[in-house]
Amino acid sequence: MMTVTTNAAEKQNINHLSSEEKMQLAKAIYANTSYFEQMFHASQIEINCQPFADQFQQAISRLLLEKKLIPAAIPLERLHECLADEMRAYNFNDGINQISTHFYETDASFMQIYYDFIRFLQTALVHEPFLFQATPTIRIHCPNAENSHHYPRYHTDIGYGHPPEEINVWLPLTPLLDGHSFRLMSVAESKKLLGRFDYDFNAFIGHAIHNHVFSRECDLLSQPVTTAFGRLLAFDSRSVHTGEPLKTHTRISIDIRIVPVKQFALRAVDYQGSGRRKILFQPGHCYHEKNSQQLSGEE
Ligand SMILES: [Fe+2]
């Protein structure tokens, strides 16, 4: 039997659960109605955020020049034209390329836009205080990159240890052109798919990586994300998704995860990343120590 404590300070760490307990927890997560579903009656929604798309785009262009990653300004969707092969190549295991690693750190000016964006999300999307990813994830995907066959890699962030109470927020910083090469599945289809693996995320991801027939099946069950530049996509963290190899242009996007403070308090266990860094999904770790309400404008 799973023993889940209710005291906020004394949650059990997810890594202390047995495989069977993890599967039971995942099954319950998919059986329940999520906060996202209650709020939006859908697996995903889009809203306008044009001023932030513009500001983030300008900031990325500025940082590319300041970090001396490109010799002169170029439209971001053509960035690959200026980058050497080794900047565009993926590490096959984690699907990360060198150019993206240069954006693990940004600067105060970029972060000010990010904090303004967080305050905007509270007004326009969530309408209550939420925890948010301390450092936004900036992804730069280029066409014709070595090890592009890392993708697709269908997954849910929950399968990598993230709390199911999270909402994923994704916005493109390049135009759609021939596609963002990002696919998303509804919660209903994701649930059916994971049900076939008894909600064993490891079995699911193993198939998604190694079984090409299964991966093709996921292609058929998912839809390409077509969010226009100037809009953002928010989706239920239970939705299966993946990146794909880019065809002809560079796609740059920002993704973050947020959790309403009240939902975070209801979590069944303390969540921890299953990756190399074993990051804790707690304020002051993965999440900013302040919540969206506490941001004053001078962070
Ligand atoms: Fe993901």
GROMACS .gro file of C-alpha atoms and ligand atoms in nm:
model
  300
    1MET     CA    1   0.000   0.000   0.000
    2MET     CA    2   0.118   0.346  -0.083
    3THR     CA    3   0.147   0.568   0.226
    4VAL     CA    4   0.097   0.927   0.119
    5THR     CA    5   0.144   1.183   0.395
    6THR     CA    6  -0.079   1.490   0.408
    7ASN     CA    7   0.142   1.732   0.602
    8ALA     CA    8   0.281   1.983   0.346
    9ALA     CA    9   0.624   1.967   0.503
   10GLU     CA   10   0.641   1.588   0.507
   11LYS     CA   11   0.562   1.459   0.163
   12GLN     CA   12   0.723   1.139   0.056
   13ASN     CA   13   0.980   1.168  -0.226
   14ILE     CA   14   0.854   1.003  -0.545
   15ASN     CA   15   1.180   0.811  -0.576
   16HIS     CA   16   1.098   0.629  -0.253
   17LEU     CA   17   0.791   0.470  -0.413
   18SER     CA   18   0.813   0.124  -0.563
   19SER     CA   19   0.753   0.078  -0.937
   20GLU     CA   20   0.406  -0.056  -0.858
   21GLU     CA   21   0.326   0.249  -0.641
   22LYS     CA   22   0.449   0.486  -0.912
   23MET     CA   23   0.222   0.315  -1.164
   24GLN     CA   24  -0.076   0.341  -0.926
   25LEU     CA   25  -0.004   0.710  -0.872
   26ALA     CA   26   0.019   0.771  -1.249
   27LYS     CA   27  -0.306   0.582  -1.307
   28ALA     CA   28  -0.482   0.802  -1.048
   29ILE     CA   29  -0.336   1.116  -1.208
   30TYR     CA   30  -0.491   1.021  -1.544
   31ALA     CA   31  -0.821   0.909  -1.386
   32ASN     CA   32  -0.867   1.242  -1.203
   33THR     CA   33  -0.983   1.568  -1.356
   34SER     CA   34  -0.681   1.797  -1.367
   35TYR     CA   35  -0.677   2.163  -1.267
   36PHE     CA   36  -0.614   2.245  -1.633
   37GLU     CA   37  -0.927   2.052  -1.739
   38GLN     CA   38  -1.134   2.221  -1.469
   39MET     CA   39  -1.013   2.562  -1.580
   40PHE     CA   40  -1.018   2.529  -1.956
   41HIS     CA   41  -1.230   2.220  -2.042
   42ALA     CA   42  -0.964   2.115  -2.293
   43SER     CA   43  -0.619   1.957  -2.314
   44GLN     CA   44  -0.467   2.275  -2.455
   45ILE     CA   45  -0.546   2.640  -2.517
   46GLU     CA   46  -0.382   2.931  -2.698
   47ILE     CA   47  -0.380   3.299  -2.601
   48ASN     CA   48  -0.226   3.611  -2.752
   49CYS     CA   49   0.101   3.736  -2.605
   50GLN     CA   50   0.238   3.942  -2.894
   51PRO     CA   51   0.432   4.202  -2.687
   52PHE     CA   52   0.622   3.924  -2.510
   53ALA     CA   53   0.691   3.726  -2.828
   54ASP     CA   54   0.837   4.045  -2.978
   55GLN     CA   55   1.046   4.127  -2.670
   56PHE     CA   56   1.177   3.771  -2.628
   57GLN     CA   57   1.261   3.755  -2.998
   58GLN     CA   58   1.455   4.083  -2.984
   59ALA     CA   59   1.634   3.970  -2.667
   60ILE     CA   60   1.744   3.640  -2.828
   61SER     CA   61   1.876   3.829  -3.132
   62ARG     CA   62   2.066   4.065  -2.903
   63LEU     CA   63   2.214   3.780  -2.696
   64LEU     CA   64   2.324   3.592  -3.010
   65LEU     CA   65   2.530   3.897  -3.106
   66GLU     CA   66   2.654   3.977  -2.754
   67LYS     CA   67   2.761   3.616  -2.697
   68LYS     CA   68   2.939   3.636  -3.035
   69LEU     CA   69   2.751   3.333  -3.163
   70ILE     CA   70   2.675   3.508  -3.494
   71PRO     CA   71   2.874   3.777  -3.679
   72ALA     CA   72   2.575   3.992  -3.778
   73ALA     CA   73   2.199   4.009  -3.722
   74ILE     CA   74   1.989   3.759  -3.919
   75PRO     CA   75   1.619   3.662  -3.898
   76LEU     CA   76   1.601   3.390  -3.633
   77GLU     CA   77   1.438   3.140  -3.869
   78ARG     CA   78   1.759   3.158  -4.078
   79LEU     CA   79   1.996   3.121  -3.783
   80HIS     CA   80   2.119   2.779  -3.902
   81GLU     CA   81   2.283   2.954  -4.200
   82CYS     CA   82   2.530   3.118  -3.958
   83LEU     CA   83   2.603   2.821  -3.734
   84ALA     CA   84   2.877   2.560  -3.769
   85ASP     CA   85   2.776   2.193  -3.783
   86GLU     CA   86   2.892   2.128  -3.426
   87MET     CA   87   2.667   2.407  -3.292
   88ARG     CA   88   2.363   2.249  -3.459
   89ALA     CA   89   2.445   1.882  -3.387
   90TYR     CA   90   2.242   1.706  -3.117
   91ASN     CA   91   2.381   1.499  -2.837
   92PHE     CA   92   2.194   1.181  -2.925
   93ASN     CA   93   2.114   1.084  -2.566
   94ASP     CA   94   1.949   1.404  -2.446
   95GLY     CA   95   1.857   1.571  -2.778
   96ILE     CA   96   2.033   1.894  -2.679
   97ASN     CA   97   2.252   2.089  -2.922
   98GLN     CA   98   2.542   2.318  -2.836
   99ILE     CA   99   2.371   2.638  -2.949
  100SER     CA  100   2.089   2.585  -2.697
  101THR     CA  101   2.339   2.538  -2.412
  102HIS     CA  102   2.459   2.897  -2.471
  103PHE     CA  103   2.115   3.009  -2.352
  104TYR     CA  104   2.116   2.830  -2.017
  105GLU     CA  105   2.229   3.170  -1.895
  106THR     CA  106   2.078   3.489  -2.024
  107ASP     CA  107   2.108   3.827  -1.850
  108ALA     CA  108   1.918   4.069  -1.625
  109SER     CA  109   1.747   4.238  -1.917
  110PHE     CA  110   1.617   3.906  -2.053
  111MET     CA  111   1.501   3.797  -1.707
  112GLN     CA  112   1.311   4.125  -1.663
  113ILE     CA  113   1.107   4.037  -1.972
  114TYR     CA  114   1.056   3.690  -1.827
  115TYR     CA  115   0.928   3.826  -1.495
  116ASP     CA  116   0.693   4.064  -1.679
  117PHE     CA  117   0.572   3.761  -1.876
  118ILE     CA  118   0.507   3.572  -1.551
  119ARG     CA  119   0.295   3.861  -1.419
  120PHE     CA  120   0.113   3.866  -1.755
  121LEU     CA  121   0.036   3.493  -1.720
  122GLN     CA  122  -0.123   3.553  -1.381
  123THR     CA  123  -0.350   3.820  -1.532
  124ALA     CA  124  -0.426   3.652  -1.863
  125LEU     CA  125  -0.416   3.278  -1.795
  126VAL     CA  126  -0.404   3.152  -1.438
  127HIS     CA  127  -0.576   3.424  -1.230
  128GLU     CA  128  -0.414   3.306  -0.907
  129PRO     CA  129  -0.060   3.286  -0.763
  130PHE     CA  130   0.158   3.016  -0.913
  131LEU     CA  131   0.510   2.878  -0.884
  132PHE     CA  132   0.710   2.909  -1.204
  133GLN     CA  133   1.026   2.764  -1.355
  134ALA     CA  134   1.315   2.981  -1.227
  135THR     CA  135   1.499   2.962  -1.559
  136PRO     CA  136   1.297   2.944  -1.882
  137THR     CA  137   1.399   2.673  -2.130
  138ILE     CA  138   1.511   2.824  -2.460
  139ARG     CA  139   1.525   2.573  -2.745
  140ILE     CA  140   1.696   2.632  -3.076
  141HIS     CA  141   1.632   2.360  -3.333
  142CYS     CA  142   1.806   2.369  -3.670
  143PRO     CA  143   1.744   2.172  -3.990
  144ASN     CA  144   1.998   1.917  -4.119
  145ALA     CA  145   2.161   1.871  -3.779
  146GLU     CA  146   2.363   1.562  -3.692
  147ASN     CA  147   2.177   1.316  -3.466
  148SER     CA  148   1.837   1.466  -3.561
  149HIS     CA  149   1.712   1.108  -3.542
  150HIS     CA  150   1.701   1.157  -3.163
  151TYR     CA  151   1.356   1.294  -3.251
  152PRO     CA  152   1.071   1.216  -3.233
  153ARG     CA  153   1.086   1.106  -2.869
  154TYR     CA  154   0.729   1.095  -2.738
  155HIS     CA  155   0.701   1.154  -2.364
  156THR     CA  156   0.521   1.342  -2.092
  157ASP     CA  157   0.721   1.559  -1.853
  158ILE     CA  158   0.548   1.365  -1.572
  159GLY     CA  159   0.738   1.059  -1.698
  160TYR     CA  160   1.061   1.249  -1.628
  161GLY     CA  161   0.957   1.322  -1.270
  162HIS     CA  162   0.765   1.649  -1.307
  163PRO     CA  163   0.455   1.710  -1.090
  164PRO     CA  164   0.129   1.642  -1.276
  165GLU     CA  165  -0.009   1.967  -1.131
  166GLU     CA  166   0.215   2.160  -1.371
  167ILE     CA  167   0.088   2.349  -1.673
  168ASN     CA  168   0.321   2.357  -1.972
  169VAL     CA  169   0.352   2.694  -2.143
  170TRP     CA  170   0.518   2.705  -2.487
  171LEU     CA  171   0.567   2.997  -2.721
  172PRO     CA  172   0.741   3.016  -3.057
  173LEU     CA  173   0.990   3.294  -3.129
  174THR     CA  174   1.000   3.212  -3.501
  175PRO     CA  175   0.714   3.202  -3.755
  176LEU     CA  176   0.531   2.876  -3.828
  177LEU     CA  177   0.656   2.851  -4.192
  178ASP     CA  178   0.651   2.477  -4.279
  179GLY     CA  179   0.585   2.377  -3.917
  180HIS     CA  180   0.731   2.414  -3.567
  181SER     CA  181   0.822   2.044  -3.562
  182PHE     CA  182   0.647   2.000  -3.228
  183ARG     CA  183   0.363   1.750  -3.185
  184LEU     CA  184   0.107   1.720  -2.907
  185MET     CA  185  -0.151   1.456  -2.818
  186SER     CA  186  -0.480   1.515  -2.635
  187VAL     CA  187  -0.509   1.396  -2.276
  188ALA     CA  188  -0.771   1.140  -2.386
  189GLU     CA  189  -0.535   0.982  -2.643
  190SER     CA  190  -0.241   1.008  -2.401
  191LYS     CA  191  -0.445   0.826  -2.138
  192LYS     CA  192  -0.537   0.544  -2.378
  193LEU     CA  193  -0.176   0.511  -2.487
  194LEU     CA  194  -0.032   0.501  -2.133
  195GLY     CA  195  -0.309   0.262  -2.028
  196ARG     CA  196  -0.158   0.009  -2.270
  197PHE     CA  197   0.159   0.020  -2.055
  198ASP     CA  198  -0.032   0.010  -1.723
  199TYR     CA  199   0.096   0.367  -1.670
  200ASP     CA  200   0.457   0.246  -1.657
  201PHE     CA  201   0.632   0.555  -1.797
  202ASN     CA  202   0.962   0.370  -1.839
  203ALA     CA  203   0.802   0.101  -2.055
  204PHE     CA  204   0.628   0.370  -2.258
  205ILE     CA  205   0.941   0.578  -2.319
  206GLY     CA  206   1.137   0.262  -2.401
  207HIS     CA  207   0.889   0.185  -2.678
  208ALA     CA  208   0.882   0.547  -2.793
  209ILE     CA  209   1.261   0.547  -2.834
  210HIS     CA  210   1.328   0.200  -2.972
  211ASN     CA  211   1.011   0.087  -3.148
  212HIS     CA  212   0.971   0.279  -3.471
  213VAL     CA  213   0.632   0.126  -3.547
  214PHE     CA  214   0.508   0.253  -3.211
  215SER     CA  215   0.657   0.596  -3.274
  216ARG     CA  216   0.476   0.611  -3.612
  217GLU     CA  217   0.155   0.522  -3.429
  218CYS     CA  218   0.216   0.816  -3.192
  219ASP     CA  219   0.257   1.037  -3.502
  220LEU     CA  220  -0.095   0.939  -3.605
  221LEU     CA  221  -0.241   1.001  -3.258
  222SER     CA  222  -0.081   1.346  -3.217
  223GLN     CA  223  -0.126   1.674  -3.402
  224PRO     CA  224   0.136   1.925  -3.515
  225VAL     CA  225   0.141   2.239  -3.300
  226THR     CA  226   0.054   2.536  -3.522
  227THR     CA  227   0.069   2.819  -3.267
  228ALA     CA  228   0.136   3.145  -3.453
  229PHE     CA  229   0.422   3.373  -3.357
  230GLY     CA  230   0.265   3.617  -3.109
  231ARG     CA  231   0.059   3.352  -2.932
  232LEU     CA  232   0.134   3.095  -2.663
  233LEU     CA  233   0.021   2.740  -2.615
  234ALA     CA  234  -0.066   2.615  -2.266
  235PHE     CA  235  -0.128   2.244  -2.220
  236ASP     CA  236  -0.219   1.986  -1.958
  237SER     CA  237   0.106   1.825  -1.844
  238ARG     CA  238  -0.051   1.481  -1.899
  239SER     CA  239  -0.040   1.535  -2.276
  240VAL     CA  240   0.217   1.325  -2.464
  241HIS     CA  241   0.437   1.541  -2.690
  242THR     CA  242   0.762   1.547  -2.884
  243GLY     CA  243   0.991   1.758  -3.096
  244GLU     CA  244   1.066   1.647  -3.451
  245PRO     CA  245   1.358   1.716  -3.686
  246LEU     CA  246   1.327   2.061  -3.846
  247LYS     CA  247   1.284   2.064  -4.223
  248THR     CA  248   1.399   2.395  -4.369
  249HIS     CA  249   1.415   2.664  -4.102
  250THR     CA  250   1.537   2.722  -3.747
  251ARG     CA  251   1.271   2.706  -3.477
  252ILE     CA  252   1.335   2.891  -3.153
  253SER     CA  253   1.090   2.851  -2.868
  254ILE     CA  254   1.060   2.913  -2.497
  255ASP     CA  255   0.894   2.666  -2.267
  256ILE     CA  256   0.824   2.688  -1.898
  257ARG     CA  257   0.624   2.499  -1.641
  258ILE     CA  258   0.404   2.666  -1.382
  259VAL     CA  259   0.202   2.530  -1.087
  260PRO     CA  260  -0.073   2.716  -0.903
  261VAL     CA  261   0.034   2.744  -0.538
  262LYS     CA  262  -0.292   2.585  -0.419
  263GLN     CA  263  -0.245   2.288  -0.654
  264PHE     CA  264   0.116   2.244  -0.546
  265ALA     CA  265  -0.001   2.209  -0.185
  266LEU     CA  266  -0.229   1.922  -0.291
  267ARG     CA  267   0.049   1.713  -0.452
  268ALA     CA  268   0.058   1.349  -0.344
  269VAL     CA  269   0.436   1.331  -0.311
  270ASP     CA  270   0.744   1.550  -0.353
  271TYR     CA  271   0.855   1.526  -0.713
  272GLN     CA  272   1.213   1.504  -0.833
  273GLY     CA  273   1.357   1.492  -1.184
  274SER     CA  274   1.478   1.157  -1.313
  275GLY     CA  275   1.751   1.319  -1.526
  276ARG     CA  276   2.119   1.363  -1.449
  277ARG     CA  277   2.060   1.666  -1.223
  278LYS     CA  278   1.787   1.503  -1.012
  279ILE     CA  279   1.631   1.847  -0.973
  280LEU     CA  280   1.372   1.900  -0.700
  281PHE     CA  281   1.042   2.050  -0.812
  282GLN     CA  282   1.030   2.291  -0.521
  283PRO     CA  283   1.055   2.670  -0.478
  284GLY     CA  284   1.422   2.767  -0.466
  285HIS     CA  285   1.515   2.466  -0.681
  286CYS     CA  286   1.339   2.413  -1.017
  287TYR     CA  287   1.089   2.685  -0.930
  288HIS     CA  288   1.169   3.045  -0.845
  289GLU     CA  289   1.172   3.103  -0.469
  290LYS     CA  290   0.901   3.367  -0.515
  291ASN     CA  291   0.564   3.287  -0.662
  292SER     CA  292   0.402   3.496  -0.937
  293GLN     CA  293   0.220   3.713  -0.682
  294GLN     CA  294   0.537   3.789  -0.488
  295LEU     CA  295   0.732   3.922  -0.789
  296SER     CA  296   0.770   4.296  -0.725
  297GLY     CA  297   0.935   4.409  -1.047
  298GLU     CA  298   1.297   4.425  -0.927
  299GLU     CA  299   1.392   4.059  -0.914
  300FE      FE  300   0.844   1.772  -2.266
   0.00000   0.00000   0.00000
